[in-house]
Short mmCIF file of C-alpha atoms in Angstrom, two decimals:
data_model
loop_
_atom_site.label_atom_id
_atom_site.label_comp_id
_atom_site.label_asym_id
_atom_site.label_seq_id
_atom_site.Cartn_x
_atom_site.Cartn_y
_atom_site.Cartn_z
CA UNK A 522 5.97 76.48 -42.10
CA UNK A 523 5.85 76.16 -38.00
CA UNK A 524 2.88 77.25 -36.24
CA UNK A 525 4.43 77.22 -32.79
CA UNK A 526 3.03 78.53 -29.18
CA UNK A 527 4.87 79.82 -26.16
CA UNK A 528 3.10 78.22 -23.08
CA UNK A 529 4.82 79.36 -19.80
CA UNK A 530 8.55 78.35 -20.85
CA UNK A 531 7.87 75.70 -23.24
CA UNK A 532 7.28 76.45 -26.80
CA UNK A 533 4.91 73.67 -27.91
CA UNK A 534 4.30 72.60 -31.59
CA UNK A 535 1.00 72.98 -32.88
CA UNK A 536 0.89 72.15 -36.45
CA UNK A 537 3.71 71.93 -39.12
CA UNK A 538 3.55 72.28 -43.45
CA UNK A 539 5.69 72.62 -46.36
CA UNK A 540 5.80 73.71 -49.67
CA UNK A 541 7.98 73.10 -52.57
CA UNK A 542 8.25 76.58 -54.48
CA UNK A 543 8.65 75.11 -58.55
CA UNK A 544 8.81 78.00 -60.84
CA UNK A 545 5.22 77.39 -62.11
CA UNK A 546 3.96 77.80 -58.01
CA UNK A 547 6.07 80.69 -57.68
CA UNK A 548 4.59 82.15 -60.88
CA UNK A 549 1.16 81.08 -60.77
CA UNK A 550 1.53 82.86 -57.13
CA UNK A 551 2.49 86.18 -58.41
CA UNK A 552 0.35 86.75 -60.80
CA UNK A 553 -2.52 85.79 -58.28
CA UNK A 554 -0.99 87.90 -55.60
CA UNK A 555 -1.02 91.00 -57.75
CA UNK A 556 -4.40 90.03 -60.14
CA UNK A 557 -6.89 89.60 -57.44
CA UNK A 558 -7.96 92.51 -55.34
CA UNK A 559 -10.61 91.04 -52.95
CA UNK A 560 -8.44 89.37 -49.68
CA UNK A 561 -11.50 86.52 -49.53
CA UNK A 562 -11.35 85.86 -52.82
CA UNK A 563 -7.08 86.40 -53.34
CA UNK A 564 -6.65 84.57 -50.11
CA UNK A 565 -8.78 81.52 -51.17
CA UNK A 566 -7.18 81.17 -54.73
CA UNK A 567 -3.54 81.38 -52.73
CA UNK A 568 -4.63 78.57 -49.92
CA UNK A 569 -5.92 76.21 -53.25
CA UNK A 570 -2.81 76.74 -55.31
CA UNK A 571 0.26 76.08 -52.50
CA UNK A 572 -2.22 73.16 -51.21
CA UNK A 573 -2.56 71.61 -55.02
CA UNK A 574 -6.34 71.84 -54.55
CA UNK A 575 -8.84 72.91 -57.42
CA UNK A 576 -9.16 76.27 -57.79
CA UNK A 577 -12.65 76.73 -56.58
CA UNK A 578 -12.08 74.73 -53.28
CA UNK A 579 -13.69 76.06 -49.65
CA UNK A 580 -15.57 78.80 -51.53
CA UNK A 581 -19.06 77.46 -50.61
CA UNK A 582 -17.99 77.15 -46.82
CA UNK A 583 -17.13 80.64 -47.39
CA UNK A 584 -20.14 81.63 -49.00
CA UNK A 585 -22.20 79.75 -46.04
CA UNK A 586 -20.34 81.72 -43.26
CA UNK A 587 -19.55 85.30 -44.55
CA UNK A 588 -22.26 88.29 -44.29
CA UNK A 589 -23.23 88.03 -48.05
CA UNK A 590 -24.15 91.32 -48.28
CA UNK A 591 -20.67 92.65 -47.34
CA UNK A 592 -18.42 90.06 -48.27
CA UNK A 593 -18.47 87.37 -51.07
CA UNK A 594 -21.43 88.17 -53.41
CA UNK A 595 -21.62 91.48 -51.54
CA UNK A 596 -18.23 93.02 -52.41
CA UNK A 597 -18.15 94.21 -55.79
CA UNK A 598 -14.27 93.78 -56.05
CA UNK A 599 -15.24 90.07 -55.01
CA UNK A 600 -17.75 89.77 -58.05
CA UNK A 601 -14.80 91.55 -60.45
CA UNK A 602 -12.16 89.19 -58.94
CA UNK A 603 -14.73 86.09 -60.19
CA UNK A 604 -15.58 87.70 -63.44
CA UNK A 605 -12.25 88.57 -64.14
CA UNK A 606 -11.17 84.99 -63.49
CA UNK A 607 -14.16 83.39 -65.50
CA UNK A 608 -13.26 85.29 -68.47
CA UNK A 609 -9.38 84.41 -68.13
CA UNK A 610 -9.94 81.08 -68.28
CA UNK A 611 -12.07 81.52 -70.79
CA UNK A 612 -9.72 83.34 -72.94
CA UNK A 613 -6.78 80.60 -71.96
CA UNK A 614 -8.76 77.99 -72.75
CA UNK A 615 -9.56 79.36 -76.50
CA UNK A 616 -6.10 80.09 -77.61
CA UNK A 617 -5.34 76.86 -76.08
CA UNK A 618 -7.73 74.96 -78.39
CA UNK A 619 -5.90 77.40 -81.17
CA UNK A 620 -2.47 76.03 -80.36
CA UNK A 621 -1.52 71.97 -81.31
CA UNK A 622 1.02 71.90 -78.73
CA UNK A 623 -0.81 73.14 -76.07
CA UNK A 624 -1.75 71.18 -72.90
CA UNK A 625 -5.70 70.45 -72.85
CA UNK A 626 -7.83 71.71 -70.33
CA UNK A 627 -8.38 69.93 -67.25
CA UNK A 628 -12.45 68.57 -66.90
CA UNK A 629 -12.69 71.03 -63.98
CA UNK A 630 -12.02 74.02 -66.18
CA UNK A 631 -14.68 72.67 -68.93
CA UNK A 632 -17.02 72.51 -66.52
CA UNK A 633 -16.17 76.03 -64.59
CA UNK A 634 -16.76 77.17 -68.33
CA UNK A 635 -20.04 75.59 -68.82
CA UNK A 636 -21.43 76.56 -65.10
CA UNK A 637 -20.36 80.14 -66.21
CA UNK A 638 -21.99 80.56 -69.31
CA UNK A 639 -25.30 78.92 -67.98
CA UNK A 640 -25.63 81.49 -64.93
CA UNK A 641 -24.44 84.29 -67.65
CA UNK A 642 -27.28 82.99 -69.74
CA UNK A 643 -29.74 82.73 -66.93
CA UNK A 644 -29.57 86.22 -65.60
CA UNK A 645 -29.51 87.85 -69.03
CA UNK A 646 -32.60 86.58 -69.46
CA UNK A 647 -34.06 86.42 -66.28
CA UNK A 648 -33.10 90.02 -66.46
CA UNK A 649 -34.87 90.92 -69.71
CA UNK A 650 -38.25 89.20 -69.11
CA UNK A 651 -38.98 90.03 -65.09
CA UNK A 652 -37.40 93.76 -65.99
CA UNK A 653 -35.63 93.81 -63.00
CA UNK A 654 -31.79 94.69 -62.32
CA UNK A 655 -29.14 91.99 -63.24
CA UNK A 656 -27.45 92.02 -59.60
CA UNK A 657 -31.30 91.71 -58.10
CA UNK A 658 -31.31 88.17 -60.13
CA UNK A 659 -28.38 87.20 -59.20
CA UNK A 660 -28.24 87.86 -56.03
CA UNK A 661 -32.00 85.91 -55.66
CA UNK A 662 -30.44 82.57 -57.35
CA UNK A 663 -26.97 83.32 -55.24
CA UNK A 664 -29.07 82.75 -52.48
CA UNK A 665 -31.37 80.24 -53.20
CA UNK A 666 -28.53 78.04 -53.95
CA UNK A 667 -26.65 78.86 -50.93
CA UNK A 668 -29.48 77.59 -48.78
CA UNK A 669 -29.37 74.90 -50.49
CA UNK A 670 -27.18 71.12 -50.91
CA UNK A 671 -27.82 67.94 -52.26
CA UNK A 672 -31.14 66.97 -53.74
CA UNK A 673 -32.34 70.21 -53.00
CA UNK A 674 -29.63 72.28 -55.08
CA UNK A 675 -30.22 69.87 -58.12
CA UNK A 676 -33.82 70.06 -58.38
CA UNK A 677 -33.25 74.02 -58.30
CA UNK A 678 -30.34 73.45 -60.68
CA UNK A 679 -32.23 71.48 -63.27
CA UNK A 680 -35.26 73.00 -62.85
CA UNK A 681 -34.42 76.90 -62.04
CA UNK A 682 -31.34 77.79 -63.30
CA UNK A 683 -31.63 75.58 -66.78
CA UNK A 684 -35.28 77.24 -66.99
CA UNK A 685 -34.39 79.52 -69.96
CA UNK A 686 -33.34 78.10 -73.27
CA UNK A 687 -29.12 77.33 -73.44
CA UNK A 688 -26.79 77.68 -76.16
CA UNK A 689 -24.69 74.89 -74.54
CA UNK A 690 -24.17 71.66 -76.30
CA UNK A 691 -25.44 67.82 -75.56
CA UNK A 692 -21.92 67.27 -74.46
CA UNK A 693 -21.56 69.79 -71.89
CA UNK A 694 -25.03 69.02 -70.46
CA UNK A 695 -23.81 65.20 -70.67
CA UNK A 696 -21.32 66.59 -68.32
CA UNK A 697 -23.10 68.17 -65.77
CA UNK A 698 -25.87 65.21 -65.83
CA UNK A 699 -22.29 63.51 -64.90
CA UNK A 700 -21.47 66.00 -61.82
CA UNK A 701 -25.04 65.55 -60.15
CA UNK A 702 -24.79 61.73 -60.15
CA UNK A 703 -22.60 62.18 -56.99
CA UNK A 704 -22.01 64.01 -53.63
CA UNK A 705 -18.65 64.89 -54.78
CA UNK A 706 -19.70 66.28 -58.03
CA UNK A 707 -23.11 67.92 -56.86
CA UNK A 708 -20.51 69.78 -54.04
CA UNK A 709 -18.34 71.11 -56.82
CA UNK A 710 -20.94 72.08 -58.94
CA UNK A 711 -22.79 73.89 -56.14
CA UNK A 712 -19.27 75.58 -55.26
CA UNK A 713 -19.19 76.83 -58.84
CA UNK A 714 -22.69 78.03 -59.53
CA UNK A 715 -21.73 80.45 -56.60
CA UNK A 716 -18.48 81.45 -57.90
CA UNK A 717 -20.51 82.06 -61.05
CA UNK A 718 -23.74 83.69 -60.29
CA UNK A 719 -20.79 86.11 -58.00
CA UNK A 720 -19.24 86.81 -61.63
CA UNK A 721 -23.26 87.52 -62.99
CA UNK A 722 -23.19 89.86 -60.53
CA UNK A 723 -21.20 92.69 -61.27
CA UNK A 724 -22.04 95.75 -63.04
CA UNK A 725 -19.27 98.23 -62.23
CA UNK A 726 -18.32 99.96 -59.12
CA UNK A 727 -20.18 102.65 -57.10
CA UNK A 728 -18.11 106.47 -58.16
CA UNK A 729 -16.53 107.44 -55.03
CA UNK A 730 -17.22 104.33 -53.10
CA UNK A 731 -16.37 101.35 -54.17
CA UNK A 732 -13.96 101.69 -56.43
CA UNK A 733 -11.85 103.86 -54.16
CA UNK A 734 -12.08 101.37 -51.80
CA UNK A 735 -11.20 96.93 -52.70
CA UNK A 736 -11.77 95.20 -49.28
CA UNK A 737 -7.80 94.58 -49.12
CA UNK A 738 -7.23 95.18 -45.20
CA UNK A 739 -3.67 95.87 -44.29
CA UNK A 740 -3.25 92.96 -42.18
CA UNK A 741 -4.05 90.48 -45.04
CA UNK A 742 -1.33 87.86 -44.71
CA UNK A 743 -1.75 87.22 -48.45
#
């Protein structure tokens, strides 16, 4: 891939990339291609997959820079794209645990698993005992974590969001106690509790309106 600029009558180089197209890339990009119907979100998951990053990668720079209550959390094809993913992997990740031969999980998608059943969890409840709509509660811990990093996210982690009693084992809170020790870990964490409380989020589509219309611009390169 050359990204090359015509300046007067010199064509000048400005950045250069490649990418080795295995089966499994070439697959794993199809399906995404046709799966996702958000650009943000199908665009992101393309950009992580040809650059061998985690999945979830530059979602909370996106989530800090887009209007949230248009794109991102705001577009309900965004929050089905998430959901749809979350439950997926879920559903991968079971038959994989079903089948000897199968290739174990990676950490990152134990602990995508274990972010998304806590937010689940969270606004269920959250929903039930304030009475208020399950997008509204979601949308109030989307934000409060998006205004927050570091300390500041993990005291609202720990103390907010694992408020409400969890049906998640000592081992999976083991690992999350793991993911706060560090900046790298609190970052991906953060990142997912996003992604997550985005999944939380959706409730269906608006007749006539949204569902007539996914935010898939003609011009999306993706």
């Amino acid at each position: 891939v050359l990204h090359m600029n015509k300046e007067g009558n010199n064509i000048r180089l400005l950045s250069s990339d490649r990418i080795d197209p295995t089966p499994l890339l070439l697959r794993e990009y199809t399906q995404l291609k046709g799966a996702c119907r958000d650009h943000v979100f199908r665009r992101q998951r393309l950009l992580n997959l040809v650059k061998g990053r985690p999945w979830f990668a530059g979602f909370d720079a996106l989530a800090a820079t887009l209007p949230y209550k248009t794109q991102f959390f705001g577009s309900p094809w965004f929050r089905h794209d998430a959901l749809t993913f979350f439950e997926q992997q879920r559903q991968n990740m079971s038959e994989q645990n079903q089948d000897p031969g199968a290739m174990a999980a990676s950490s990152q998608d134990h602990l995508s698993q274990i972010i998304y059943r806590l937010t689940q969890s969270y606004v269920r409840r959250k929903t039930e005992s304030k009475n208020k709509k399950r997008d509204d509660v979601a949308r109030d811990a989307f934000l409060a974590v998006r205004s927050r990093t570091g300390s500041d996210f993990v005291e609202y982690f720990c103390g907010t969001l694992c408020s409400v009693p969890q049906a998640i084992s000592s081992a999976d809170f083991q690992r999350i106690g793991q993911a706060l020790r560090d900046d790298k870990g609190r970052a991906e964490l953060r990142t997912l509790t996003l992604l997550a409380l985005s999944a939380a989020a959706f409730v269906g589509f608006d007749k006539g309106k949204d569902a007539a219309s996914p935010t898939t611009p003609e011009s999306d390169p993706a």
